[in-house]
Amino acid sequence: MNKSLVLKAFCLLMLCGLAVATRAANPALPNIPSTVFKITDYGAVGDGTTDNATNIQKAIDTANAAGGGMVEIPAGTFASGPFVLRSSINLHLDAGAMIEMLPISEYPGGTTNPPTFITCHNIHDLEISGQGTFDGQGRAWWEAFGASRRVMRPMIFNLYSADRVFIHDVTYKNPPDHHCGLRGNGGDITISNLTVATDFPSPNTDGLNFVGTNCVIEDCHISDGDDNIAMGSSGPLNDLLITNCVFGHGHGVSIGSGIAGVTNLTVVDCSFNGGDNGLRIKCARDHSQPIKGVNYLNLTMTNVRFPIVFYTYYNLVGNPDRISPARVLDASNTMTVNAMTPDWSDITISNLTATSPNIGGVIWGPTEKPIRNVTLIDVDITAPRTFDLYNVKGVTVIDSQFHFSHGSTFTLCNAGLTVSNSVHSDRTITIDGATSDNSLALYNTDAFLQSDDAYGANPITLGGSTLTDTGDLTLSKDKQVNFVLGADAATVDVTGDLELNATLNITSVSGFTATTYTLFTYSGNLTGQPLLGSLPAGWNCTLDTSTHGIVKLVVHPGGAQPSAKIDAQPMRMNQVLASRLN
């Protein structure tokens, strides 16, 4: 683990006042006696054809009756039908050992009611270890499923409500359906150095379906035909660390589509290469319990189609790569808020570098309960197109860069966006969107409006920034524009006519002095009657529109205006970050 980057990310999050969750303790490992029960001593034959289910089960049951121990699979290919794991067992595969599912033609239940290959239910102290491989012989199942969606397919593992689990060093491949499910209400689960290696396409071959409390997934290599890791669907997920993993083809690190509640998830020091998705949260608008306290730190993505995709319209669209604001508004009928309305908040992405052949990202929450408090720090994304922010409030983007070959940097619809840089950025971001309940704040960031519709934003807050609008601009009486003024200016630049009836609020920061500040520039005509709202205490402030093309704020000492009520925290945050990073 790159400890210096982890420390930097942690410090940035602390400086920004964001909660960084930490696990209470490392997961407890299973306590298993060392007595060995070799399956060949119970009649198992590693010839690749004999069904060894009865022999393997006998070794497991004998070990369990003796108080537990290692059930050893020696080198060889041991075909088998389904069997059940017990408490206090280490299922250990020696180097060169393979447990292979019976082929589809011989598997119990056929394609109508096949049981899961390896299962357990309400057990404790389980280990699955060694240098061997579990092979599901899935290709014939995939072909059958492709021919008829009525075909039912078994998983390799379904470990339900298991406590103190340690899976390490083994390889899973080619399951008919999912590779491994950790489901129910288990806890203290450690998965280390697991390899999941399954060809693509291979339908529904999730690498890990995971729920549990106080868990770690580390040093794993996962490539498959669906979610690399799918979390939170069959039970609550609390306190999970995913670290130092490599994800290949597949659908990324995902939460959903059914979500039984997620708290305190951290994904750190991982890489994604060539998959469909990187970070994904997905569900329908009425199919999620709360998600809170999710941190993604120190990640690299190469050629990932959707680096960041969080959305609550999974039942309406597949991957939301071309969702326009018009489509968002069409789907914006308000549903009644209930216990299963998605309630997602406090999500942080820090130190992410990504390249994508498709879209920079999309965050799309439900109209009736927008996603809240999403923070991006040191994010660098290269892609053809935009980052969509739909029905999401409190998005803060800090010291990040977006390299999109065409279209806007951000597309807004019912979104609250703050873009903040430690020092003034030499890159101008572009903003598009639809007139809706938007808000926009820029600190040390110049921006260009692709569409007047983006001026549905209310309020607009500027500090050390210029916001440029091409064409005519109308700011009505119900609008507010907040200017944070000090050593650096803040200006709205209009290339056409300006109709200005908005309330203008002024906040002073370091360097604010008796001088003239340019608030607006325009090329056409000026109409309207702007109103000065909140002003800094101890200063006389007046508007000057006498010079064509400029709306000025003239500041003199004195006066007793009330203190400004605008939250200038983002500017203070920039100053702290700058001092920390220098």
Coordinates of C-alpha atoms in Angstrom, one line a residue:
M1 CA 0.0 0.0 0.0
N2 CA 1.3 3.5 -0.9
K3 CA 1.2 4.9 2.6
S4 CA 2.2 8.4 1.6
L5 CA -0.8 8.7 -0.8
V6 CA -3.1 7.2 1.8
L7 CA -1.8 9.8 4.4
K8 CA -2.3 12.6 1.9
A9 CA -5.8 11.6 1.1
F10 CA -6.6 11.2 4.8
C11 CA -5.2 14.6 5.6
L12 CA -7.1 16.2 2.7
L13 CA -10.4 14.7 3.9
M14 CA -9.7 15.8 7.5
L15 CA -8.8 19.4 6.3
C16 CA -12.0 19.5 4.3
G17 CA -14.1 18.5 7.4
L18 CA -15.2 15.3 5.8
A19 CA -15.8 12.1 7.9
V20 CA -13.3 9.4 7.3
A21 CA -14.6 6.1 8.7
T22 CA -12.1 3.6 10.2
R23 CA -12.6 0.0 11.0
A24 CA -12.9 -0.8 14.7
A25 CA -10.6 -3.8 14.4
N26 CA -9.0 -6.2 12.0
P27 CA -11.4 -9.1 11.3
A28 CA -10.9 -12.0 13.6
L29 CA -9.5 -15.1 11.8
P30 CA -11.0 -18.5 12.2
N31 CA -9.7 -20.9 14.9
I32 CA -9.3 -24.3 13.3
P33 CA -7.5 -27.4 14.7
S34 CA -4.5 -28.6 12.7
T35 CA -5.7 -32.2 12.4
V36 CA -5.6 -33.3 8.7
F37 CA -8.4 -35.2 6.9
K38 CA -7.3 -36.1 3.4
I39 CA -10.2 -36.8 1.0
T40 CA -8.4 -39.6 -0.7
D41 CA -8.5 -41.4 2.7
Y42 CA -12.2 -41.3 2.4
G43 CA -12.4 -42.8 -1.1
A44 CA -11.9 -39.7 -3.3
V45 CA -10.3 -40.3 -6.7
G46 CA -8.6 -37.4 -8.7
D47 CA -9.2 -38.8 -12.1
G48 CA -11.4 -35.9 -13.4
T49 CA -14.5 -38.1 -14.0
T50 CA -15.5 -39.8 -10.7
D51 CA -18.1 -38.0 -8.7
N52 CA -16.4 -37.4 -5.3
A53 CA -19.3 -35.5 -3.6
T54 CA -20.0 -38.3 -1.1
N55 CA -16.3 -38.8 -0.3
I56 CA -15.6 -35.1 0.2
Q57 CA -18.7 -34.7 2.3
K58 CA -17.6 -37.6 4.5
A59 CA -14.2 -36.1 5.1
I60 CA -15.9 -32.8 6.0
D61 CA -18.4 -34.3 8.3
T62 CA -15.8 -36.5 10.0
A63 CA -13.6 -33.5 10.6
N64 CA -16.5 -31.5 12.0
A65 CA -17.5 -34.3 14.4
A66 CA -13.9 -34.4 15.6
G67 CA -14.0 -30.7 16.5
G68 CA -12.7 -29.5 13.2
G69 CA -9.5 -29.6 11.1
M70 CA -8.0 -29.3 7.6
V71 CA -9.8 -31.2 4.8
E72 CA -7.0 -31.6 2.4
I73 CA -7.4 -31.9 -1.4
P74 CA -4.2 -33.3 -2.9
A75 CA -3.0 -32.8 -6.4
G76 CA -5.3 -34.0 -9.0
T77 CA -8.7 -33.2 -10.6
F78 CA -11.5 -34.1 -8.3
A79 CA -14.9 -33.9 -10.1
S80 CA -17.8 -33.5 -7.7
G81 CA -21.5 -32.8 -7.3
P82 CA -22.7 -30.4 -4.5
F83 CA -21.4 -30.6 -1.0
V84 CA -21.8 -28.7 2.3
L85 CA -19.2 -27.0 4.5
R86 CA -19.3 -27.2 8.3
S87 CA -17.9 -25.1 11.2
S88 CA -14.2 -25.3 12.1
I89 CA -13.1 -26.6 8.7
N90 CA -10.2 -25.5 6.5
L91 CA -10.9 -26.7 2.9
H92 CA -7.3 -26.7 1.7
L93 CA -6.3 -27.3 -1.9
D94 CA -2.7 -28.4 -2.5
A95 CA -0.7 -27.1 -5.4
G96 CA -2.0 -28.8 -8.5
A97 CA -5.3 -29.7 -6.9
M98 CA -8.6 -28.9 -8.6
I99 CA -12.2 -29.3 -7.5
E100 CA -14.3 -29.4 -10.6
M101 CA -18.1 -29.2 -10.9
L102 CA -19.8 -32.1 -12.7
P103 CA -20.6 -31.1 -16.2
I104 CA -24.0 -29.8 -17.1
S105 CA -25.2 -33.2 -18.4
E106 CA -24.5 -34.9 -15.0
Y107 CA -25.2 -32.1 -12.5
P108 CA -28.0 -32.9 -10.1
G109 CA -31.2 -30.9 -10.9
G110 CA -30.1 -30.3 -14.4
T111 CA -31.0 -26.9 -15.8
T112 CA -34.4 -26.6 -14.0
N113 CA -33.4 -26.8 -10.3
P114 CA -29.6 -27.2 -9.8
P115 CA -28.3 -26.6 -6.3
T116 CA -25.4 -24.4 -5.5
F117 CA -22.1 -26.4 -5.7
I118 CA -20.6 -25.6 -2.3
T119 CA -22.7 -24.1 0.5
C120 CA -22.9 -23.4 4.2
H121 CA -25.5 -21.8 6.5
N122 CA -25.0 -20.3 9.9
I123 CA -21.5 -21.7 10.5
H124 CA -18.4 -20.3 12.1
D125 CA -14.6 -20.6 11.7
L126 CA -14.2 -21.5 8.0
E127 CA -11.1 -21.3 5.9
I128 CA -10.7 -22.0 2.1
S129 CA -7.0 -22.1 1.3
G130 CA -4.2 -23.4 -0.8
Q131 CA -2.8 -23.1 -4.3
G132 CA -5.5 -25.0 -6.1
T133 CA -8.5 -24.1 -8.3
F134 CA -12.2 -24.4 -8.2
D135 CA -13.6 -24.8 -11.8
G136 CA -17.3 -24.6 -12.5
Q137 CA -17.0 -25.8 -16.1
G138 CA -19.4 -23.0 -17.0
R139 CA -19.2 -22.6 -20.7
A140 CA -21.9 -25.2 -21.5
W141 CA -24.1 -23.5 -18.9
W142 CA -23.6 -20.1 -20.5
E143 CA -24.4 -21.5 -24.0
A144 CA -27.6 -23.1 -22.6
F145 CA -28.6 -19.9 -20.9
G146 CA -28.0 -17.9 -24.1
A147 CA -30.4 -20.3 -25.9
S148 CA -33.1 -20.1 -23.2
R149 CA -33.3 -17.7 -20.3
R150 CA -35.3 -20.3 -18.4
V151 CA -32.1 -22.2 -17.7
M152 CA -31.3 -22.1 -14.0
R153 CA -27.6 -22.1 -13.2
P154 CA -25.7 -22.9 -9.9
M155 CA -23.1 -20.8 -8.2
I156 CA -19.8 -22.3 -7.2
F157 CA -20.0 -20.9 -3.6
N158 CA -22.9 -19.6 -1.5
L159 CA -21.6 -19.0 2.1
Y160 CA -24.6 -17.8 4.1
S161 CA -24.3 -16.1 7.5
A162 CA -20.8 -17.4 8.2
D163 CA -18.6 -15.8 10.9
R164 CA -14.8 -15.8 11.0
V165 CA -14.1 -16.7 7.4
F166 CA -10.7 -16.7 5.7
I167 CA -10.4 -17.3 2.0
H168 CA -6.9 -17.0 0.5
D169 CA -4.6 -17.9 -2.3
V170 CA -7.0 -20.1 -4.2
T171 CA -8.4 -19.6 -7.8
Y172 CA -12.0 -19.5 -8.9
K173 CA -13.0 -19.8 -12.5
N174 CA -15.7 -20.5 -15.0
P175 CA -18.8 -20.7 -12.8
P176 CA -22.2 -21.4 -14.4
D177 CA -23.5 -18.3 -12.4
H178 CA -21.7 -16.3 -9.6
H179 CA -18.3 -17.3 -8.4
C180 CA -18.8 -16.8 -4.7
G181 CA -21.5 -15.3 -2.5
L182 CA -21.0 -14.1 1.1
R183 CA -24.5 -13.4 2.1
G184 CA -26.8 -13.0 5.1
N185 CA -25.5 -11.7 8.4
G186 CA -21.9 -12.9 8.5
G187 CA -18.9 -11.0 9.9
D188 CA -15.1 -11.0 10.4
I189 CA -14.5 -12.1 6.8
T190 CA -11.0 -11.9 5.2
I191 CA -10.4 -12.5 1.5
S192 CA -6.8 -12.3 0.5
N193 CA -4.8 -13.1 -2.6
L194 CA -7.9 -14.6 -4.3
T195 CA -7.8 -15.0 -8.1
V196 CA -11.0 -14.9 -10.1
A197 CA -10.2 -15.7 -13.7
T198 CA -13.2 -16.2 -16.0
D199 CA -13.5 -15.4 -19.7
F200 CA -15.6 -12.6 -21.0
P201 CA -18.4 -12.7 -22.0
S202 CA -19.8 -15.1 -19.4
P203 CA -23.2 -13.9 -18.2
N204 CA -23.8 -13.1 -14.5
T205 CA -20.4 -14.4 -13.3
D206 CA -19.9 -12.0 -10.5
G207 CA -16.6 -12.4 -8.8
L208 CA -17.8 -11.8 -5.2
N209 CA -21.3 -11.1 -4.0
F210 CA -20.5 -9.6 -0.6
V211 CA -22.2 -8.6 2.6
G212 CA -20.9 -8.7 6.2
T213 CA -19.6 -6.7 9.1
N214 CA -15.9 -5.9 9.8
C215 CA -14.4 -7.4 6.7
V216 CA -11.3 -7.1 4.4
I217 CA -10.8 -7.9 0.7
E218 CA -7.1 -7.5 -0.1
D219 CA -4.5 -8.3 -2.8
C220 CA -7.0 -10.0 -5.1
H221 CA -7.1 -10.2 -8.9
I222 CA -10.6 -10.4 -10.3
S223 CA -11.7 -10.6 -13.9
D224 CA -15.1 -12.0 -14.9
G225 CA -18.3 -11.4 -16.9
D226 CA -20.3 -9.2 -14.5
D227 CA -19.6 -7.3 -11.3
N228 CA -16.1 -7.8 -10.0
I229 CA -17.4 -7.3 -6.5
A230 CA -21.2 -6.8 -5.9
M231 CA -22.1 -5.5 -2.5
G232 CA -25.0 -5.0 -0.2
S233 CA -27.8 -7.0 -2.0
S234 CA -28.6 -9.9 0.4
G235 CA -27.9 -8.2 3.7
P236 CA -26.3 -5.2 5.4
L237 CA -22.7 -4.3 4.7
N238 CA -20.9 -2.5 7.5
D239 CA -17.2 -1.8 7.8
L240 CA -15.5 -3.2 4.7
L241 CA -12.0 -2.4 3.4
I242 CA -11.1 -3.3 -0.2
T243 CA -7.4 -2.7 -0.7
N244 CA -4.6 -3.4 -3.2
C245 CA -6.8 -5.3 -5.7
V246 CA -6.5 -5.5 -9.5
F247 CA -9.8 -5.6 -11.5
G248 CA -9.8 -6.6 -15.1
H249 CA -12.8 -7.1 -17.4
G250 CA -16.2 -7.0 -15.7
H251 CA -18.5 -4.4 -14.2
G252 CA -16.3 -3.0 -11.5
V253 CA -16.7 -2.5 -7.7
S254 CA -20.5 -2.3 -7.4
I255 CA -23.1 -1.6 -4.8
G256 CA -26.6 -3.0 -5.7
S257 CA -28.8 -3.5 -7.5
G258 CA -30.8 -4.4 -4.4
I259 CA -29.3 -2.6 -1.4
A260 CA -29.9 -3.7 2.2
G261 CA -27.8 -0.8 3.6
V262 CA -24.1 0.1 3.3
T263 CA -22.0 2.0 5.9
N264 CA -18.3 2.6 6.2
L265 CA -17.0 1.2 2.9
T266 CA -13.4 2.1 1.8
V267 CA -11.8 1.1 -1.5
V268 CA -8.2 2.1 -1.6
D269 CA -5.0 1.5 -3.7
C270 CA -6.7 -0.5 -6.4
S271 CA -6.4 -0.5 -10.2
F272 CA -9.0 -1.2 -12.9
N273 CA -8.1 -2.2 -16.4
G274 CA -10.4 -2.5 -19.4
G275 CA -13.6 -3.2 -17.6
D276 CA -17.1 -1.7 -18.3
N277 CA -17.3 0.1 -14.9
G278 CA -15.0 1.3 -12.2
L279 CA -17.1 2.6 -9.2
R280 CA -20.7 1.8 -9.5
I281 CA -23.8 2.1 -7.3
K282 CA -27.0 1.0 -8.9
C283 CA -30.7 0.4 -8.0
A284 CA -34.2 1.3 -8.8
R285 CA -35.8 4.4 -7.2
D286 CA -37.6 2.2 -4.6
H287 CA -35.1 -0.5 -3.9
S288 CA -32.4 0.8 -1.5
Q289 CA -31.8 1.2 2.1
P290 CA -29.3 3.9 3.2
I291 CA -25.8 4.3 1.9
K292 CA -23.5 6.5 4.0
G293 CA -19.8 6.8 4.5
V294 CA -18.2 5.5 1.3
N295 CA -14.6 6.4 0.5
Y296 CA -12.7 5.6 -2.7
L297 CA -9.0 6.5 -2.4
N298 CA -5.9 6.2 -4.6
L299 CA -7.3 4.5 -7.6
T300 CA -6.2 4.1 -11.2
M301 CA -8.4 3.2 -14.1
T302 CA -7.3 2.5 -17.7
N303 CA -9.7 2.2 -20.6
V304 CA -12.8 1.8 -18.3
R305 CA -16.0 2.7 -20.0
F306 CA -17.7 4.2 -17.0
P307 CA -15.2 5.3 -14.3
I308 CA -17.9 6.6 -11.9
V309 CA -21.5 5.7 -12.3
F310 CA -24.0 6.1 -9.4
Y311 CA -27.6 6.0 -10.3
T312 CA -31.1 5.1 -9.1
Y313 CA -32.7 4.3 -12.4
Y314 CA -31.2 0.9 -13.0
N315 CA -34.6 -0.5 -13.9
L316 CA -35.0 2.1 -16.7
V317 CA -31.6 2.2 -18.4
G318 CA -28.6 -0.1 -18.6
N319 CA -25.4 1.9 -18.4
P320 CA -26.4 5.6 -18.5
D321 CA -24.0 6.8 -21.1
R322 CA -26.2 9.3 -23.0
I323 CA -28.7 10.6 -20.4
S324 CA -29.6 14.2 -21.3
P325 CA -31.2 16.7 -18.9
A326 CA -34.4 16.4 -20.9
R327 CA -34.4 12.6 -20.1
V328 CA -33.8 13.4 -16.5
L329 CA -36.8 15.8 -16.4
D330 CA -39.0 13.3 -18.2
A331 CA -38.2 10.8 -15.4
S332 CA -38.6 13.3 -12.6
N333 CA -42.1 12.4 -11.5
T334 CA -42.0 12.5 -7.7
M335 CA -42.6 9.2 -5.9
T336 CA -43.6 9.0 -2.2
V337 CA -40.5 8.7 0.0
N338 CA -40.5 5.5 2.1
A339 CA -38.0 3.2 3.8
M340 CA -36.8 1.9 0.4
T341 CA -36.3 5.3 -1.2
P342 CA -32.5 5.6 -2.0
D343 CA -30.9 7.7 0.7
W344 CA -27.3 8.1 -0.4
S345 CA -24.9 10.5 1.2
D346 CA -21.3 11.2 2.3
I347 CA -19.4 9.7 -0.6
T348 CA -15.7 10.7 -1.2
I349 CA -13.5 10.0 -4.2
S350 CA -9.9 11.0 -3.7
N351 CA -6.8 10.7 -5.9
L352 CA -8.4 8.9 -8.8
T353 CA -6.8 8.9 -12.3
A354 CA -8.9 7.4 -15.1
T355 CA -9.1 7.1 -18.8
S356 CA -12.4 6.2 -20.5
P357 CA -13.5 5.7 -24.2
N358 CA -17.0 6.8 -23.2
I359 CA -18.0 9.2 -20.5
G360 CA -16.3 10.9 -17.5
G361 CA -19.0 10.0 -15.0
V362 CA -22.6 10.2 -14.0
I363 CA -24.3 10.7 -10.6
W364 CA -28.1 10.5 -10.9
G365 CA -30.3 10.3 -7.9
P366 CA -34.0 10.2 -7.4
T367 CA -36.0 13.4 -7.8
E368 CA -37.7 13.0 -4.4
K369 CA -34.5 12.5 -2.4
P370 CA -31.3 13.7 -4.2
I371 CA -28.0 12.1 -3.5
R372 CA -26.1 14.3 -1.0
N373 CA -22.6 15.3 -0.1
V374 CA -20.3 13.9 -2.8
T375 CA -16.7 15.1 -2.7
L376 CA -14.1 14.6 -5.5
I377 CA -10.5 15.5 -4.5
D378 CA -7.5 15.2 -6.9
V379 CA -9.6 13.5 -9.6
D380 CA -8.1 13.4 -13.1
I381 CA -10.4 11.9 -15.8
T382 CA -9.7 11.8 -19.5
A383 CA -12.7 10.8 -21.7
P384 CA -14.6 12.0 -24.8
R385 CA -17.6 13.4 -22.9
T386 CA -19.0 15.1 -19.8
F387 CA -19.6 14.4 -16.1
D388 CA -23.3 14.3 -15.5
L389 CA -24.8 15.5 -12.2
Y390 CA -28.5 14.9 -11.9
N391 CA -30.6 15.1 -8.7
V392 CA -27.5 15.4 -6.5
K393 CA -26.8 18.1 -3.9
G394 CA -23.6 19.2 -2.2
V395 CA -21.1 18.0 -4.9
T396 CA -17.7 19.5 -4.1
V397 CA -14.9 19.1 -6.6
I398 CA -11.4 20.1 -5.3
D399 CA -8.1 20.3 -7.2
S400 CA -9.4 18.1 -10.0
Q401 CA -8.9 18.1 -13.8
F402 CA -11.2 16.8 -16.5
H403 CA -9.9 16.3 -20.0
F404 CA -13.0 15.8 -22.3
S405 CA -12.6 16.0 -26.0
H406 CA -16.0 17.5 -26.7
G407 CA -19.1 18.7 -24.8
S408 CA -19.2 20.2 -21.4
T409 CA -17.2 19.5 -18.3
F410 CA -20.3 19.2 -16.1
T411 CA -24.0 18.8 -17.1
L412 CA -26.3 19.9 -14.4
C413 CA -30.0 19.1 -13.6
N414 CA -31.3 19.7 -10.1
A415 CA -27.7 19.7 -8.9
G416 CA -25.6 21.7 -6.4
L417 CA -22.0 22.0 -7.6
T418 CA -18.9 23.6 -6.0
V419 CA -15.6 23.6 -7.9
S420 CA -12.6 24.7 -5.8
N421 CA -8.9 24.9 -6.5
S422 CA -6.0 25.5 -4.0
V423 CA -4.6 28.0 -6.5
H424 CA -6.2 29.5 -9.5
S425 CA -6.6 26.9 -12.3
D426 CA -5.4 27.7 -15.8
R427 CA -8.2 25.4 -17.1
T428 CA -11.6 26.8 -17.8
I429 CA -14.4 24.3 -17.1
T430 CA -17.6 24.3 -19.2
I431 CA -21.1 23.9 -17.8
D432 CA -24.3 22.8 -19.5
G433 CA -27.7 21.7 -18.2
A434 CA -31.3 22.4 -17.8
T435 CA -33.2 25.1 -15.9
S436 CA -34.0 23.4 -12.6
D437 CA -33.1 23.6 -8.9
N438 CA -29.3 24.1 -9.5
S439 CA -26.7 25.9 -7.5
L440 CA -23.2 26.7 -8.5
A441 CA -20.1 27.9 -6.6
L442 CA -16.7 28.5 -8.2
Y443 CA -13.5 29.2 -6.2
N444 CA -10.2 29.9 -8.1
T445 CA -12.0 28.4 -11.1
D446 CA -13.0 30.0 -14.4
A447 CA -16.1 28.6 -16.1
F448 CA -17.9 29.0 -19.4
L449 CA -21.6 28.4 -19.7
Q450 CA -22.6 26.2 -22.7
S451 CA -26.3 27.1 -22.2
D452 CA -28.3 29.8 -20.5
D453 CA -30.3 27.0 -19.0
A454 CA -27.5 26.3 -16.6
Y455 CA -28.3 29.7 -15.1
G456 CA -31.2 28.0 -13.4
A457 CA -28.5 27.8 -10.7
N458 CA -29.5 29.8 -7.7
P459 CA -27.5 30.9 -6.0
I460 CA -24.3 31.4 -8.0
T461 CA -21.2 32.0 -5.9
L462 CA -17.9 33.3 -7.2
G463 CA -14.5 33.7 -5.5
G464 CA -11.4 34.3 -7.5
S465 CA -13.3 33.2 -10.6
T466 CA -14.8 34.4 -13.8
L467 CA -18.0 33.0 -15.1
T468 CA -18.6 33.6 -18.8
D469 CA -21.9 33.5 -20.6
T470 CA -22.2 33.8 -24.4
G471 CA -25.2 35.7 -25.5
D472 CA -27.8 37.6 -23.5
L473 CA -28.2 36.9 -19.8
T474 CA -31.3 37.6 -17.6
L475 CA -31.0 37.4 -13.8
S476 CA -34.4 37.9 -12.3
K477 CA -35.4 39.2 -8.9
D478 CA -35.6 35.6 -7.4
K479 CA -31.9 35.0 -8.3
Q480 CA -28.9 35.6 -6.0
V481 CA -25.3 36.1 -7.0
N482 CA -22.7 35.9 -4.3
F483 CA -19.3 37.5 -4.7
V484 CA -16.5 36.5 -2.4
L485 CA -14.0 39.3 -2.7
G486 CA -10.5 39.9 -1.4
A487 CA -7.1 40.0 -3.1
D488 CA -8.7 38.2 -6.1
A489 CA -11.6 39.4 -8.2
A490 CA -14.9 37.6 -9.0
T491 CA -16.7 38.5 -12.2
V492 CA -19.6 37.5 -14.4
D493 CA -18.7 38.2 -18.1
V494 CA -21.7 38.5 -20.5
T495 CA -21.0 38.8 -24.2
G496 CA -24.5 40.1 -25.0
D497 CA -27.2 42.0 -23.2
L498 CA -27.4 41.9 -19.4
E499 CA -30.8 42.2 -17.6
L500 CA -29.8 42.4 -13.9
N501 CA -32.5 42.4 -11.3
A502 CA -30.9 39.9 -8.9
T503 CA -29.7 40.3 -5.3
L504 CA -25.9 40.7 -5.1
N505 CA -24.4 39.5 -1.8
I506 CA -20.8 40.4 -0.9
T507 CA -18.5 38.5 1.4
S508 CA -15.0 39.8 2.3
V509 CA -12.0 37.5 2.7
S510 CA -8.3 38.2 3.0
G511 CA -7.2 41.2 0.9
F512 CA -10.6 42.9 0.8
T513 CA -10.0 46.6 0.8
A514 CA -11.4 50.0 -0.2
T515 CA -11.3 49.8 -4.0
T516 CA -13.5 49.2 -7.0
Y517 CA -14.3 45.6 -7.9
T518 CA -15.7 44.6 -11.3
L519 CA -18.8 42.3 -10.7
F520 CA -20.2 42.1 -14.2
T521 CA -19.0 42.9 -17.7
Y522 CA -21.2 42.9 -20.8
S523 CA -21.0 43.8 -24.4
G524 CA -24.6 44.8 -25.2
N525 CA -27.1 46.8 -23.1
L526 CA -27.7 46.8 -19.4
T527 CA -31.3 46.9 -18.0
G528 CA -32.8 46.2 -14.6
Q529 CA -32.4 47.2 -11.0
P530 CA -30.0 45.0 -9.0
L531 CA -30.2 45.0 -5.2
L532 CA -27.2 44.8 -2.8
G533 CA -28.0 42.2 -0.2
S534 CA -25.6 41.0 2.5
L535 CA -22.5 43.2 2.8
P536 CA -19.3 43.1 4.9
A537 CA -19.5 44.9 8.2
G538 CA -17.4 48.1 8.5
W539 CA -17.5 49.0 4.8
N540 CA -19.7 51.3 2.6
C541 CA -20.6 49.5 -0.6
T542 CA -22.4 50.9 -3.6
L543 CA -23.0 49.8 -7.2
D544 CA -21.7 51.9 -10.1
T545 CA -23.2 51.3 -13.6
S546 CA -22.1 54.6 -15.1
T547 CA -19.5 53.0 -17.4
H548 CA -20.9 51.1 -20.3
G549 CA -20.0 47.4 -20.2
I550 CA -19.2 47.3 -16.5
V551 CA -21.1 46.9 -13.2
K552 CA -18.8 47.9 -10.4
L553 CA -18.8 47.6 -6.6
V554 CA -17.3 50.7 -5.0
V555 CA -16.0 50.1 -1.5
H556 CA -15.2 52.7 1.1
P557 CA -14.3 52.3 4.8
G558 CA -17.0 52.9 7.3
G559 CA -20.6 51.9 7.5
A560 CA -22.4 49.4 9.7
Q561 CA -23.9 46.9 7.3
P562 CA -24.6 43.5 8.6
S563 CA -22.1 40.8 8.2
A564 CA -22.5 38.7 5.0
K565 CA -24.3 35.4 5.5
I566 CA -22.7 33.6 2.6
D567 CA -20.7 30.5 3.6
A568 CA -17.1 31.3 2.6
Q569 CA -15.8 28.0 3.9
P570 CA -14.7 26.7 0.4
M571 CA -12.3 29.7 0.1
R572 CA -10.9 29.1 3.5
M573 CA -10.6 25.4 2.7
N574 CA -8.6 26.3 -0.4
Q575 CA -6.2 28.4 1.6
V576 CA -5.6 25.6 4.1
L577 CA -5.2 23.0 1.3
A578 CA -2.7 25.3 -0.5
S579 CA -0.6 25.7 2.7
R580 CA -0.7 21.9 3.3
L581 CA 0.3 21.0 -0.2
N582 CA 3.1 23.5 -0.7

